[in-house]
CSV table of N, CA and C in Angstrom, one decimal:
chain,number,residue,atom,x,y,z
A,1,UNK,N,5.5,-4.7,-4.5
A,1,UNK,CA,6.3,-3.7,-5.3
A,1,UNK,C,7.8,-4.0,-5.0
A,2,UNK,N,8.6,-4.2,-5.9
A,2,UNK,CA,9.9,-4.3,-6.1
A,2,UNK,C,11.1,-3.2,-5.7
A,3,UNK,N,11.9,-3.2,-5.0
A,3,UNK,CA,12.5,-1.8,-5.0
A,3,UNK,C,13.9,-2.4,-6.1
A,4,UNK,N,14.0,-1.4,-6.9
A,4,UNK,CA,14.7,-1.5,-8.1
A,4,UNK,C,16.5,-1.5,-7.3
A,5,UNK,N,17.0,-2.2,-8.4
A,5,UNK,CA,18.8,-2.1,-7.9
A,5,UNK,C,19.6,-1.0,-8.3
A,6,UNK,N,20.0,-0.1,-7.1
A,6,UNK,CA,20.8,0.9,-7.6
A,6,UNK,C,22.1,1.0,-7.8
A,7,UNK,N,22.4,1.0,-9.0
A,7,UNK,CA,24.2,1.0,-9.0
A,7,UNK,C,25.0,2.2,-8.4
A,8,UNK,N,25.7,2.5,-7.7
A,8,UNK,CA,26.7,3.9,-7.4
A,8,UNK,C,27.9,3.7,-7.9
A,9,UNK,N,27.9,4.4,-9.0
A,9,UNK,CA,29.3,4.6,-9.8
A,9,UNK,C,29.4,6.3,-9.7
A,10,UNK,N,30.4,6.3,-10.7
A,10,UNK,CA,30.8,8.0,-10.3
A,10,UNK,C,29.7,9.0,-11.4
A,11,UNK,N,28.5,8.4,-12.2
A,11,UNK,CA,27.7,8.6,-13.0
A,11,UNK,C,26.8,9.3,-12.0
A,12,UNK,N,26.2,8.0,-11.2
A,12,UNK,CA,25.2,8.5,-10.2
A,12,UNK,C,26.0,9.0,-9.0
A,13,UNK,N,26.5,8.7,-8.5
A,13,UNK,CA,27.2,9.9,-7.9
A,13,UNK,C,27.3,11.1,-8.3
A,14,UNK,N,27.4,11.7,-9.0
A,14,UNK,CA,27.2,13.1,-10.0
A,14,UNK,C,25.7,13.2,-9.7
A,15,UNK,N,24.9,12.8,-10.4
A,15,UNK,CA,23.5,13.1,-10.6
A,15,UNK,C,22.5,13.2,-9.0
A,16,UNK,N,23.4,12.5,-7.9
A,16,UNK,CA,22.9,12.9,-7.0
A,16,UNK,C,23.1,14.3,-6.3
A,17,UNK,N,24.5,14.8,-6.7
A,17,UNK,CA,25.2,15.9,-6.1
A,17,UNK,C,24.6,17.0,-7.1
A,18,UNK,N,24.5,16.9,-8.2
A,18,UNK,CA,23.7,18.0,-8.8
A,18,UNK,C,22.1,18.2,-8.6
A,19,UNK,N,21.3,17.1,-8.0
A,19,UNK,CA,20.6,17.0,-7.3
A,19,UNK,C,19.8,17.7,-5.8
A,20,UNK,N,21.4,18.5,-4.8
A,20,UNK,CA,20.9,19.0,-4.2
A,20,UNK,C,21.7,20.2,-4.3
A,21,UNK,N,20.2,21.5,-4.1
A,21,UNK,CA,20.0,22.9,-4.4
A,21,UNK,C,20.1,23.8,-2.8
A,22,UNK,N,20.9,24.4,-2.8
A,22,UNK,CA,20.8,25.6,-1.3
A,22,UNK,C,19.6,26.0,-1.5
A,23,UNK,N,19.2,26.6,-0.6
A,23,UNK,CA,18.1,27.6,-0.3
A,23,UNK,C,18.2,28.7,-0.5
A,24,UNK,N,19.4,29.1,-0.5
A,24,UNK,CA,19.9,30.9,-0.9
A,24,UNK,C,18.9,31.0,-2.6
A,25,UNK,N,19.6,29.8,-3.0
A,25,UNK,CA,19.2,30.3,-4.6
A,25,UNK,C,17.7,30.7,-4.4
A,26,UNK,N,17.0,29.7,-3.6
A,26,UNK,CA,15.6,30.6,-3.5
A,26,UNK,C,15.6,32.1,-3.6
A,27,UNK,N,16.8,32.6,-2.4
A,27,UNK,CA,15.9,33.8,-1.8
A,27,UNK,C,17.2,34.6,-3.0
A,28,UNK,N,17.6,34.5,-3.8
A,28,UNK,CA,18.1,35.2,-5.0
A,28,UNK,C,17.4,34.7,-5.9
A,29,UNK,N,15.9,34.4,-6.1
A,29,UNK,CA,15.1,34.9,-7.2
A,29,UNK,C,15.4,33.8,-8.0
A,30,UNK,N,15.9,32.2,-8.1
A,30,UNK,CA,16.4,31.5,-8.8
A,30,UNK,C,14.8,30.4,-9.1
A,31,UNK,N,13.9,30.8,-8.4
A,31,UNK,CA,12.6,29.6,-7.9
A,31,UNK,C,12.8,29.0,-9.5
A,32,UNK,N,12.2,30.1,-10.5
A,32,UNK,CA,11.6,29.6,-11.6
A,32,UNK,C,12.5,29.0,-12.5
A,33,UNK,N,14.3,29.0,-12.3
A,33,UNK,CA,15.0,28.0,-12.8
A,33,UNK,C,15.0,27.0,-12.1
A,34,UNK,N,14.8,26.6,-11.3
A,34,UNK,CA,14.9,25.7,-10.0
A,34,UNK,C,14.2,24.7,-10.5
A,35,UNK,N,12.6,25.6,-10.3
A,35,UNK,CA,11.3,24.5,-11.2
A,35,UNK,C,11.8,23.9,-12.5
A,36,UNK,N,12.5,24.6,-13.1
A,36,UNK,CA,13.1,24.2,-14.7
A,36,UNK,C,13.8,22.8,-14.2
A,37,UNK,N,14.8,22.7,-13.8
A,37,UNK,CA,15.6,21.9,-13.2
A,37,UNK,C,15.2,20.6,-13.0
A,38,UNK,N,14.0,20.7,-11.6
A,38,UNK,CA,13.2,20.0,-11.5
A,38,UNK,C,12.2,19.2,-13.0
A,39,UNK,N,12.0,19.5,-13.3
A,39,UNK,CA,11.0,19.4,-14.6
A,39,UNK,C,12.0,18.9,-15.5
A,40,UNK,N,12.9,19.2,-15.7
A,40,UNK,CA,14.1,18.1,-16.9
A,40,UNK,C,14.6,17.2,-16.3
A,41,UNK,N,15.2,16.8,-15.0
A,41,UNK,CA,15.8,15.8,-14.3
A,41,UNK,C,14.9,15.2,-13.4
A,42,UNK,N,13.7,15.7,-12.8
A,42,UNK,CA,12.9,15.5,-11.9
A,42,UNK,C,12.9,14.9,-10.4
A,43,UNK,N,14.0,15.9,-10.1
A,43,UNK,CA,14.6,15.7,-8.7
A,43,UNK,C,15.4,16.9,-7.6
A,44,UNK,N,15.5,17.7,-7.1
A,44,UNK,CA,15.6,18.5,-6.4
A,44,UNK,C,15.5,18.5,-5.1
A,45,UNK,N,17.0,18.0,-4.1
A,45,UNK,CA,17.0,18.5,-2.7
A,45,UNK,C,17.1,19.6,-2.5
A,46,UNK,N,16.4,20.2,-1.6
A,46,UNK,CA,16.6,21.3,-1.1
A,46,UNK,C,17.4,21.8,0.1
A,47,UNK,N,18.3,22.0,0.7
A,47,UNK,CA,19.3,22.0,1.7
A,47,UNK,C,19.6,24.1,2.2
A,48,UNK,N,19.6,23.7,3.4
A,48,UNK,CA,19.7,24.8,4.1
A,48,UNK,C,20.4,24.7,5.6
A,49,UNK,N,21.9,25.4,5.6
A,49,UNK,CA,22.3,25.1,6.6
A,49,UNK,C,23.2,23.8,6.1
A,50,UNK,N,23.4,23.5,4.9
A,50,UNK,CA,24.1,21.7,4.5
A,50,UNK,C,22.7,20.7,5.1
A,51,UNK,N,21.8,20.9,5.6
A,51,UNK,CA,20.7,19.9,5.9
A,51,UNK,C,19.8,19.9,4.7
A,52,UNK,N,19.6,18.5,4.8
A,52,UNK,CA,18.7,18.5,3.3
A,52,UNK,C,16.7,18.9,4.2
A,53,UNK,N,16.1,20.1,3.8
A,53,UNK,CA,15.2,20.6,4.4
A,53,UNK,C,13.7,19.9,3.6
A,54,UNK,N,14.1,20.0,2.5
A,54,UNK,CA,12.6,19.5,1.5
A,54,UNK,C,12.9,18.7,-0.3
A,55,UNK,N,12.0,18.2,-0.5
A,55,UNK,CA,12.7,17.4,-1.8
A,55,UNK,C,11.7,17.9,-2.6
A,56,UNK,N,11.9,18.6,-3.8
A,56,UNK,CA,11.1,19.1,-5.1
A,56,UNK,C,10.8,17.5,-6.0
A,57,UNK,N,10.0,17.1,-6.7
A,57,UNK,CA,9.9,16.6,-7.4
A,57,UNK,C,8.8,16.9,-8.5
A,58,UNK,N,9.1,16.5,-9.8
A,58,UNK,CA,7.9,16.7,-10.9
A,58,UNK,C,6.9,16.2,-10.7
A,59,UNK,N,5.7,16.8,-11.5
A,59,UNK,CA,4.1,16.4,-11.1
A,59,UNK,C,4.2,15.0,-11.2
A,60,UNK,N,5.0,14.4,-12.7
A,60,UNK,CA,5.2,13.0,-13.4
A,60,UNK,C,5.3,12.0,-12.2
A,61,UNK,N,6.4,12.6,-11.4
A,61,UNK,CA,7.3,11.6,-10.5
A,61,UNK,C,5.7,11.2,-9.4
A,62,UNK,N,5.6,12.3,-9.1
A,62,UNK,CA,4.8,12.4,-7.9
A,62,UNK,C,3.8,11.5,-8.3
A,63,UNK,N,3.0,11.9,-9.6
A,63,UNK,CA,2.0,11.2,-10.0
A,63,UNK,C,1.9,9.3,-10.1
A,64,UNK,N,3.5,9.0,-10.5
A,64,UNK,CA,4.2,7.5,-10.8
A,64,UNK,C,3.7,7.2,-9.0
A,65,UNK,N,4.7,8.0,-8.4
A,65,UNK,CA,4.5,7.4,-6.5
A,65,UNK,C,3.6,7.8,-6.1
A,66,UNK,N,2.3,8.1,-6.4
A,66,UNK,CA,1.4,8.0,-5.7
A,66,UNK,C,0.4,7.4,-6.8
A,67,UNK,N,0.5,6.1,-7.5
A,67,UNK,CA,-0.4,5.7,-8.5
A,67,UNK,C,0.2,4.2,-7.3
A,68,UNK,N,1.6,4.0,-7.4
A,68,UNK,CA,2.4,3.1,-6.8
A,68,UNK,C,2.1,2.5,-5.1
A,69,UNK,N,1.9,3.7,-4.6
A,69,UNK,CA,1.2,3.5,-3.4
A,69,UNK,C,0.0,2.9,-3.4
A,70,UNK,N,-1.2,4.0,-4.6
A,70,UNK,CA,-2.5,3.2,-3.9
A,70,UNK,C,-2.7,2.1,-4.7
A,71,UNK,N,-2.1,1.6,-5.8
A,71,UNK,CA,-3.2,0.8,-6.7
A,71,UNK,C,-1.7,-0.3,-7.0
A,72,UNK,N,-1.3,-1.0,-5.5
A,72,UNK,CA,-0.3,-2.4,-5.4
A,72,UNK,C,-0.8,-3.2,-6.6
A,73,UNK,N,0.8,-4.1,-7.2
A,73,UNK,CA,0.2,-4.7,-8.6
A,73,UNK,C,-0.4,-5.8,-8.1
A,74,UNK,N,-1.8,-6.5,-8.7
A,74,UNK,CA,-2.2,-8.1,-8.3
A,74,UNK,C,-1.5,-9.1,-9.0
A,75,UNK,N,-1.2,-10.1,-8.2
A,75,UNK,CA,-0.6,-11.0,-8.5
A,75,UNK,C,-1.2,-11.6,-10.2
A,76,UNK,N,-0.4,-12.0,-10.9
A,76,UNK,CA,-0.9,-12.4,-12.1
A,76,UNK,C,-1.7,-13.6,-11.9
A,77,UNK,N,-3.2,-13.9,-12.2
A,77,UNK,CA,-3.3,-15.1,-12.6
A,77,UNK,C,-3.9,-15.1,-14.1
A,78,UNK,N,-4.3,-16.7,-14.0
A,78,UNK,CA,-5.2,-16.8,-15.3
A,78,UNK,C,-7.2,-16.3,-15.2
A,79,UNK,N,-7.4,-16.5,-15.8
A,79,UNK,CA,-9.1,-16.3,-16.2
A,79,UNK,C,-9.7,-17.4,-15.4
A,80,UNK,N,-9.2,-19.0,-15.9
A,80,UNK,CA,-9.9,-19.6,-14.6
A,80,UNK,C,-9.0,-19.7,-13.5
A,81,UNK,N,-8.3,-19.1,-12.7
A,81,UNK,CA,-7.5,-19.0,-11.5
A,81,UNK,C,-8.6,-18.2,-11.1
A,82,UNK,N,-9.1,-16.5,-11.4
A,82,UNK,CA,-9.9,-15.6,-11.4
A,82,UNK,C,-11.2,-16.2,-11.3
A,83,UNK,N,-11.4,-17.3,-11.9
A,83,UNK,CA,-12.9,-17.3,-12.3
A,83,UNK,C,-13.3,-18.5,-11.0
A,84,UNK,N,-12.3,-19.6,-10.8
A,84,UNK,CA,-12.6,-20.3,-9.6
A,84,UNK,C,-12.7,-19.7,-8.0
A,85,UNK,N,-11.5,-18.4,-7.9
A,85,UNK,CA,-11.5,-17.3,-6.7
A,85,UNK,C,-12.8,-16.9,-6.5
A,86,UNK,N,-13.6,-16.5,-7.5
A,86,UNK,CA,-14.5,-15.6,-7.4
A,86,UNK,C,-16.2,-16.3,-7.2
A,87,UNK,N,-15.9,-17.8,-7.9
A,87,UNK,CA,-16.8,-18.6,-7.6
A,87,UNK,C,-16.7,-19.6,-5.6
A,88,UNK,N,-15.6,-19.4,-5.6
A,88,UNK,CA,-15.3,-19.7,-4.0
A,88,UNK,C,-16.0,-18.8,-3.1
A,89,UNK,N,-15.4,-17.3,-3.3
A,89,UNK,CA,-15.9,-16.3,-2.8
A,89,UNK,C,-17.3,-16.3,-2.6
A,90,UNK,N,-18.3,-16.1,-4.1
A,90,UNK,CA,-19.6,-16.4,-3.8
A,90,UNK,C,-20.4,-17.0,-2.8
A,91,UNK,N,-19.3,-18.5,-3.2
A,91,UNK,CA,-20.1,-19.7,-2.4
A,91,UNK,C,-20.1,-19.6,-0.8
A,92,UNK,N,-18.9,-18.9,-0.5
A,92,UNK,CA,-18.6,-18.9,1.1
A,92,UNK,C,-19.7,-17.8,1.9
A,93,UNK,N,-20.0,-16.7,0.6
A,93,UNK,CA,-20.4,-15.4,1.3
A,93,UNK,C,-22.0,-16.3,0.9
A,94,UNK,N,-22.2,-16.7,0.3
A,94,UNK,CA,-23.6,-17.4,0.0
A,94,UNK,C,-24.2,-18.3,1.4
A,95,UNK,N,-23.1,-18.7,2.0
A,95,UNK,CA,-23.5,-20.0,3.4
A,95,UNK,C,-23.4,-18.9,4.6
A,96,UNK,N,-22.7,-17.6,4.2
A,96,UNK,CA,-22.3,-17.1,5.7
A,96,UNK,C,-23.6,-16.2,6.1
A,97,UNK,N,-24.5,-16.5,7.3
A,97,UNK,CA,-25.2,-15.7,7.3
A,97,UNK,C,-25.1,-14.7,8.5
A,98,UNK,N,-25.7,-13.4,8.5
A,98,UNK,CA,-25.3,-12.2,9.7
A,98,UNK,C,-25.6,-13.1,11.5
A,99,UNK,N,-24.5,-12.5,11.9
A,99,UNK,CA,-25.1,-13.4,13.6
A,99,UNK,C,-26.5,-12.4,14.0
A,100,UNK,N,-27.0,-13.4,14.5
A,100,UNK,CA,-28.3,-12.9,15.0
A,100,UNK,C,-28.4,-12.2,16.5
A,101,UNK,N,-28.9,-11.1,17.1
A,101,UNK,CA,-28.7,-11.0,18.1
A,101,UNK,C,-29.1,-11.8,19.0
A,102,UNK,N,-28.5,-12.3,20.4
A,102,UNK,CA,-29.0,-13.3,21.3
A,102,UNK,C,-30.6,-13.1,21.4
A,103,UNK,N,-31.1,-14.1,21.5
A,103,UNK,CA,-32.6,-14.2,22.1
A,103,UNK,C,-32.7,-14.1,23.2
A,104,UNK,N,-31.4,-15.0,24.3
A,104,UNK,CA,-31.0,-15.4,25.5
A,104,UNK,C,-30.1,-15.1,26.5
A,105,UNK,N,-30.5,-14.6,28.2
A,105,UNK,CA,-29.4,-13.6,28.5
A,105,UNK,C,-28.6,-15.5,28.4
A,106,UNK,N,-27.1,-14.4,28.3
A,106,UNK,CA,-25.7,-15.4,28.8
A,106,UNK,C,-25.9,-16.3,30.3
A,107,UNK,N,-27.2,-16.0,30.8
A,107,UNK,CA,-27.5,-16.9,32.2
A,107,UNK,C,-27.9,-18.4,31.7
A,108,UNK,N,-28.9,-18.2,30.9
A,108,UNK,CA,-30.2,-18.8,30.3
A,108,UNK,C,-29.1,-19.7,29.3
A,109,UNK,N,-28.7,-19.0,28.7
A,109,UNK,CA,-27.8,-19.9,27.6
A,109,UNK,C,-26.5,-20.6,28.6
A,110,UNK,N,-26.0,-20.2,29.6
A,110,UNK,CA,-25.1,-21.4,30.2
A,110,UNK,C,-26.1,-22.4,30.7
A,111,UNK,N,-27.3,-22.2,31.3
A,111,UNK,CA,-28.1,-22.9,31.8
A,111,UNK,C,-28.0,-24.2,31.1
A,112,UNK,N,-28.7,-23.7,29.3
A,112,UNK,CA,-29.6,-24.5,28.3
A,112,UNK,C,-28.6,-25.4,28.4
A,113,UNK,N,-27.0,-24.8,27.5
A,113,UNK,CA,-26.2,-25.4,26.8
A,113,UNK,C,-24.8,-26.2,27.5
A,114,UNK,N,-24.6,-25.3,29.0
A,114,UNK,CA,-23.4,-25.8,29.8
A,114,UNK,C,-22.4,-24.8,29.5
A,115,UNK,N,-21.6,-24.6,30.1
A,115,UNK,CA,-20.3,-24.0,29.8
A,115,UNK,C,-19.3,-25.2,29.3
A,116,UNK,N,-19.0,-26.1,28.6
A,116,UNK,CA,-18.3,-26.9,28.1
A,116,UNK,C,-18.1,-26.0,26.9
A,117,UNK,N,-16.7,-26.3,26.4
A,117,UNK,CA,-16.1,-25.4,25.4
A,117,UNK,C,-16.4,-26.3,24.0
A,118,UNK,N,-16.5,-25.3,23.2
A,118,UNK,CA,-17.2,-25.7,21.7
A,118,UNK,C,-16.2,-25.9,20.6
A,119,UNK,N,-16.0,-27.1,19.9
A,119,UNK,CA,-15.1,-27.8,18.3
A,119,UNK,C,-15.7,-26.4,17.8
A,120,UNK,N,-14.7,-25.7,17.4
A,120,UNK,CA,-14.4,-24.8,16.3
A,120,UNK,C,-13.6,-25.4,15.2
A,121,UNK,N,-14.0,-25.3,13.8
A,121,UNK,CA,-13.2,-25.9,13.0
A,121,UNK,C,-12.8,-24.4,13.1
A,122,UNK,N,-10.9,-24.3,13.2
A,122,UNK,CA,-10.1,-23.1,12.5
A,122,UNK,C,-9.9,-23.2,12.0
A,123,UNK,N,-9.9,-23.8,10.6
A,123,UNK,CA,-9.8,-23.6,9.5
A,123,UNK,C,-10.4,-23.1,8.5
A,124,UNK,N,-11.6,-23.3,8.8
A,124,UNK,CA,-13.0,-22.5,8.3
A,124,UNK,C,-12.9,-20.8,8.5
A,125,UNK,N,-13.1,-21.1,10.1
A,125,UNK,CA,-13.0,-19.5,10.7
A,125,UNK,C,-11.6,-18.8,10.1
A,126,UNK,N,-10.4,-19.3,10.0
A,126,UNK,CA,-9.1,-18.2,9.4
A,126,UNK,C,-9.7,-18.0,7.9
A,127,UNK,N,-10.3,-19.2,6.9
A,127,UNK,CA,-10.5,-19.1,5.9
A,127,UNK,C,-11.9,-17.9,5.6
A,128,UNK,N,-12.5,-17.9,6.9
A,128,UNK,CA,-13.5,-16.3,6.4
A,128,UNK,C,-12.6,-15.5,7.1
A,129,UNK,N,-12.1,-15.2,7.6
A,129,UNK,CA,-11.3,-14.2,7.9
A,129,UNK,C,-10.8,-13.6,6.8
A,130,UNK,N,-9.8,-14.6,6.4
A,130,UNK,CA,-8.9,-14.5,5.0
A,130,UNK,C,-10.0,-13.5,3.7
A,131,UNK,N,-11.0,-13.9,3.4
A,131,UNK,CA,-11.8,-13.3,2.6
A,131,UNK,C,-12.8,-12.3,3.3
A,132,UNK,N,-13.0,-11.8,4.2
A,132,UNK,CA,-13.8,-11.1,4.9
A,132,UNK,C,-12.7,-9.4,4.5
A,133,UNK,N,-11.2,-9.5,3.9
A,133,UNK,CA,-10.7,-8.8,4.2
A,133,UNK,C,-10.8,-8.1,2.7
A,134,UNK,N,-11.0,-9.5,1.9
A,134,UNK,CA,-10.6,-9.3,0.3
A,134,UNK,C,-12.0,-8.1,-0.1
């Protein structure tokens, strides 16, 4: 996700300052212009004390940031970019089979095999990692 470029001229400058609302106007009965407010500009600090305490926003906004959060954009590919991914995937999950539980205590098996340390290809293993996540 991109975070967009914000200009600060004396435009937005303004629109931030009209932006934040005291708390008094609450408690003088102001909620249901407040909400109005909110709902045409779709933004409202709330401040009490000069501290900014809570931020109003529209359902719209809310609904944009939280569509934004859960569902990150995928990277564009083509059909066969997609269609070779997916045939990789297969193939890798097709060879990988569940570990089996030992047959042999860890005595028996240093016995069989030795404690001499074992060629791991890492590149294999990072490359199921890598997809184990997708």
């Amino acid at each position: 996700m991109t975070v967009p470029q914000v200009r600060f001229d004396s435009f937005t400058a303004l629109k931030v300052l009209n932006a934040i609302v005291s708390v008094s106007r609450f408690n003088k009965g102001e909620a249901g212009k407040i909400i109005e407010e909110v709902k045409e500009d779709g933004i409202r600090v709330v401040v009490k004390n000069n501290v900014p305490e809570c931020v109003m926003i529209s359902v719209e906004k809310y609904q944009e940031m939280y569509n934004a959060i859960n569902n990150p954009p995928r990277l564009i590919q083509s059909k066969e970019e997609d269609e070779k991914r997916a045939a990789f995937i297969k193939k890798i999950r097709a060879n990988v089979q569940p570990p089996m539980p030992p047959q042999i205590s860890v005595k028996e098996a240093l016995e069989q095999f030795g404690s001499e340390p074992i060629d791991i290809d890492e590149e294999a293993v990072n490359e199921l990692r890598r997809i184990s996540i997708l």
